[in-house]
mmCIF file of C-alpha atoms in Angstrom:
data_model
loop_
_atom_site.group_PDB
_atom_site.id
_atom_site.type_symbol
_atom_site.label_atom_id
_atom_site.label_comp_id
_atom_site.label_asym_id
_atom_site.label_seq_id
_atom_site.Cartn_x
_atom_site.Cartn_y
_atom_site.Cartn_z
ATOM 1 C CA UNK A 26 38.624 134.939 135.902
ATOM 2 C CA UNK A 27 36.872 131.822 137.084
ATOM 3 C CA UNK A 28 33.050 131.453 135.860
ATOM 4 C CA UNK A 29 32.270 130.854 139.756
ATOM 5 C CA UNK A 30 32.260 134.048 141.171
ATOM 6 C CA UNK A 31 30.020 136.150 139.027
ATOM 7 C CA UNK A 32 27.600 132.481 138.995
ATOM 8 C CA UNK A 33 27.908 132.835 142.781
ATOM 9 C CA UNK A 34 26.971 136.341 142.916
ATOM 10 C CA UNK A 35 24.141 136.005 140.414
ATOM 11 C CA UNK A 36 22.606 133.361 142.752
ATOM 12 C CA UNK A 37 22.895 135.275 145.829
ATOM 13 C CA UNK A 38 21.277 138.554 143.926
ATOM 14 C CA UNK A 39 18.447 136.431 142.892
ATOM 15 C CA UNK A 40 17.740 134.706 146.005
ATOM 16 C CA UNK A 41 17.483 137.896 147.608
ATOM 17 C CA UNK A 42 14.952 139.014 144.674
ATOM 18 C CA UNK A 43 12.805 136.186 145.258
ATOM 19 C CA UNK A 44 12.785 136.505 149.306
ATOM 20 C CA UNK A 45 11.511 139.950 148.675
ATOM 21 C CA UNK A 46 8.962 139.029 146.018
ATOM 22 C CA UNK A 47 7.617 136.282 148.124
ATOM 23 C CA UNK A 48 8.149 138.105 151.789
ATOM 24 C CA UNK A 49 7.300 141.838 151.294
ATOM 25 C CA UNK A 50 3.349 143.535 151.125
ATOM 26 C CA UNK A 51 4.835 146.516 149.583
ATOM 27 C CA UNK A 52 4.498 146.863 145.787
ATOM 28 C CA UNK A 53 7.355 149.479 145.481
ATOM 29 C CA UNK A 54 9.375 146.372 147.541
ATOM 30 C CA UNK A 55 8.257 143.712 145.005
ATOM 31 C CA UNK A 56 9.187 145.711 141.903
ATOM 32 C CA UNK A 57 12.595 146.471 143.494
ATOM 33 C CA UNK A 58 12.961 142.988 143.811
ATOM 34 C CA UNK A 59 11.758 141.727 140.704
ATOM 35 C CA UNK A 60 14.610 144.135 139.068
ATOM 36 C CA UNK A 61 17.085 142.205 141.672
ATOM 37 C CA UNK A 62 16.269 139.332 139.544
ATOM 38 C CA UNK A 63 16.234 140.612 136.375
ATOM 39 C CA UNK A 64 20.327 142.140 137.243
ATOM 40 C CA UNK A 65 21.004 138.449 138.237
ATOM 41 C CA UNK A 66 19.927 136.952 135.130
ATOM 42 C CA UNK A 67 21.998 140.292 133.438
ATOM 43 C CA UNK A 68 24.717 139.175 134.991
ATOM 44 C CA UNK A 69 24.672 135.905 133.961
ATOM 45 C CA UNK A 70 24.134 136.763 130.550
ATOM 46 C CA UNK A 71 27.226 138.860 130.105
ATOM 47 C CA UNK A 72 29.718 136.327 132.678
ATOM 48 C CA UNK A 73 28.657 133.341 129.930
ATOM 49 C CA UNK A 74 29.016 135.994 127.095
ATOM 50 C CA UNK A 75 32.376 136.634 128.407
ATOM 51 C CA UNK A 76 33.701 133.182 129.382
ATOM 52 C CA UNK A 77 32.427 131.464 125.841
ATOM 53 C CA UNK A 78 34.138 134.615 123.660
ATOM 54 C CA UNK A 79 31.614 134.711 121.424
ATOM 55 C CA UNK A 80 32.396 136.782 118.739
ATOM 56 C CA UNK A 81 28.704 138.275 118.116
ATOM 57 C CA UNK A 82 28.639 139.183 121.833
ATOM 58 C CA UNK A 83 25.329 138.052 121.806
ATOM 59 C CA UNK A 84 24.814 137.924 125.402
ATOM 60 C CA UNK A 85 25.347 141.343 125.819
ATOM 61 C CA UNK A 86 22.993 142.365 122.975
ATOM 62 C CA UNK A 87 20.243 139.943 124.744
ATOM 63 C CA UNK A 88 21.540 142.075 128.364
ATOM 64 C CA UNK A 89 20.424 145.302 126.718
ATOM 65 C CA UNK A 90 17.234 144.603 125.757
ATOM 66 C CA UNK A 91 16.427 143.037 128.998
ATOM 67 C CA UNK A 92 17.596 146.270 130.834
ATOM 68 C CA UNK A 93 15.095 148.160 128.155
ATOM 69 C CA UNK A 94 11.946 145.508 128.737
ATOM 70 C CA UNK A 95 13.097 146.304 132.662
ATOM 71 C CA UNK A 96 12.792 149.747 132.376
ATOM 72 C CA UNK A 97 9.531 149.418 130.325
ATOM 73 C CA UNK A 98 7.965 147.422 133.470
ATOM 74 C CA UNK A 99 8.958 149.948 136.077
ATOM 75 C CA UNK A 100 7.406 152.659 134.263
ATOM 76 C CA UNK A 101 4.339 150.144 133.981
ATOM 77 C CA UNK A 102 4.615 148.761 137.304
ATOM 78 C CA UNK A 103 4.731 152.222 139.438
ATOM 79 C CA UNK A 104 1.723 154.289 137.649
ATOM 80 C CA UNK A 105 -0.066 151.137 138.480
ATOM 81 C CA UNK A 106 0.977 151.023 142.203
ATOM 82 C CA UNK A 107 0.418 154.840 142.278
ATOM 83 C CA UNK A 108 -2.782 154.710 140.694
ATOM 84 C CA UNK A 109 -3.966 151.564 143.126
ATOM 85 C CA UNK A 110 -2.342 154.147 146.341
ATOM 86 C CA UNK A 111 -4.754 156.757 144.839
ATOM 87 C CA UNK A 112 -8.154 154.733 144.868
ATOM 88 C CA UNK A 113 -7.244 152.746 147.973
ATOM 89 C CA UNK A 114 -4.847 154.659 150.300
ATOM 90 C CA UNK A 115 -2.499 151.983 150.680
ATOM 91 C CA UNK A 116 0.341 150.321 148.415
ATOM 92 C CA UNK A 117 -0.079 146.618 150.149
ATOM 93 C CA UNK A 118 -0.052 144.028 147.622
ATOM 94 C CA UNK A 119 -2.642 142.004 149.952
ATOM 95 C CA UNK A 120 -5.080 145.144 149.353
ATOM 96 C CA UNK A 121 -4.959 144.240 145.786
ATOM 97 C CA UNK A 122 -6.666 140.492 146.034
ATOM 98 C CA UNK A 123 -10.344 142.531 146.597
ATOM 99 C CA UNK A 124 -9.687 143.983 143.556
ATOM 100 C CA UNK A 125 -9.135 140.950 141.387
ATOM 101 C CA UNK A 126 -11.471 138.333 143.136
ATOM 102 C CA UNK A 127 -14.720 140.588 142.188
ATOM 103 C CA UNK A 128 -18.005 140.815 143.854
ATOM 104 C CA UNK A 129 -18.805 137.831 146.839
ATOM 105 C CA UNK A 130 -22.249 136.502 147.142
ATOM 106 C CA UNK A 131 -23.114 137.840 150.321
ATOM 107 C CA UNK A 132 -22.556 142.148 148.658
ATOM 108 C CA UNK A 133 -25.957 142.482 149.233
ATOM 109 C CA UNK A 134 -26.266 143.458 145.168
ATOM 110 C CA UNK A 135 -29.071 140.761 144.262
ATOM 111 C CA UNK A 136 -31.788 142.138 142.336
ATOM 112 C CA UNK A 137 -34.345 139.052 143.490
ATOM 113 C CA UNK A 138 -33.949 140.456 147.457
ATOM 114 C CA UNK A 139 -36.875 142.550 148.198
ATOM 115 C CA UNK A 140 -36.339 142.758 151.744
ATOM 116 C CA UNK A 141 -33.511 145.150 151.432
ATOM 117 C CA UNK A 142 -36.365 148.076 149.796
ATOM 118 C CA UNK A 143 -38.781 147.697 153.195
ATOM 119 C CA UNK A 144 -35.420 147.808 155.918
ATOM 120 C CA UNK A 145 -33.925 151.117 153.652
ATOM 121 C CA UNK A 146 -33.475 154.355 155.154
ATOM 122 C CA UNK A 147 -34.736 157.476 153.149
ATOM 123 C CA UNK A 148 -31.896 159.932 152.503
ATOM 124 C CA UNK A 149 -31.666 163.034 154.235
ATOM 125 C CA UNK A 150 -32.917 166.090 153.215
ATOM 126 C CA UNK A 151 -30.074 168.240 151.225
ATOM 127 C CA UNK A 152 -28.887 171.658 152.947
ATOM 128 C CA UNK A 153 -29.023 174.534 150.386
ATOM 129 C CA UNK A 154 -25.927 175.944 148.884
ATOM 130 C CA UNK A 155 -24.497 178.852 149.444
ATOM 131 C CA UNK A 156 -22.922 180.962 146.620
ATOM 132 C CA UNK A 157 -19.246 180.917 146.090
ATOM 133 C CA UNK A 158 -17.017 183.936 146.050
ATOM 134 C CA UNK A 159 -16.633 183.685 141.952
ATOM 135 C CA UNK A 160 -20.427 183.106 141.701
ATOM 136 C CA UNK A 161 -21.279 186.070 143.540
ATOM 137 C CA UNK A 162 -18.757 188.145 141.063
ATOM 138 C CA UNK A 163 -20.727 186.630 138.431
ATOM 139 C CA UNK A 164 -24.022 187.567 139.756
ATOM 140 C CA UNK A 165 -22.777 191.480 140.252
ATOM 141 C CA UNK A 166 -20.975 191.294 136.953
#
């Protein structure tokens, strides 16, 4: 087997990985495609393995631990998007440059503005609270 076809296909898979990383908002998109890359570079690693015969196989070996760090980043990689979808409602990856950038200078959060104290409304006057069912079965326990 000629060492052109699986190079070929390795190039297309991770050409396709990097259009997604770079074109989709998605995070669940751009992890997908980030593992598109990683199975490219897999599959280079065991063609080259395979067309040098090396007797330790050590392409392979170096295959399987990048399928292990791969799986490590997923796990990694989706509690973060679903804790991110939690907080803001929304998975887009563009949602995510508020979060890193930190506070502007026009927040309004300057302790030397003592405008903002005269132009504040007061707060509105709390309703009372009515019991609960499982307070009232405390109360006639």
């Amino acid at each position: 087997m000629h060492l052109a076809y699986p190079a070929v296909l390795a190039v297309l898979l991770f050409c396709v990985g990097l259009y997604g990383v770079l074109a989709r908002r998605n995070a669940i998109l751009v992890l997908m495609s980030v593992e598109l890359m990683l199975n490219a570079v897999n599959l280079n690693l065991v063609a080259f393995d395979v067309w040098l015969r090396d007797a330790l196989h050590s392409g392979q070996a170096l295959t399987l631990f990048t399928i292990a760090i791969a799986a490590a980043e997923i796990g990694i990689g989706l509690a973060i998007v679903l804790a991110v979808y939690r907080n803001r409602g929304s998975s887009a990856v563009d949602d995510l440059r508020d979060t890193a950038e930190g506070p502007g200078p026009d927040d309004g959060d300057d302790d030397d503005d003592t405008e903002g104290a005269a132009t504040e409304e007061p707060a509105p006057a709390q309703e009372p609270q009515t019991p609960t069912a499982s307070q009232k079965a405390e109360a006639t326990a």
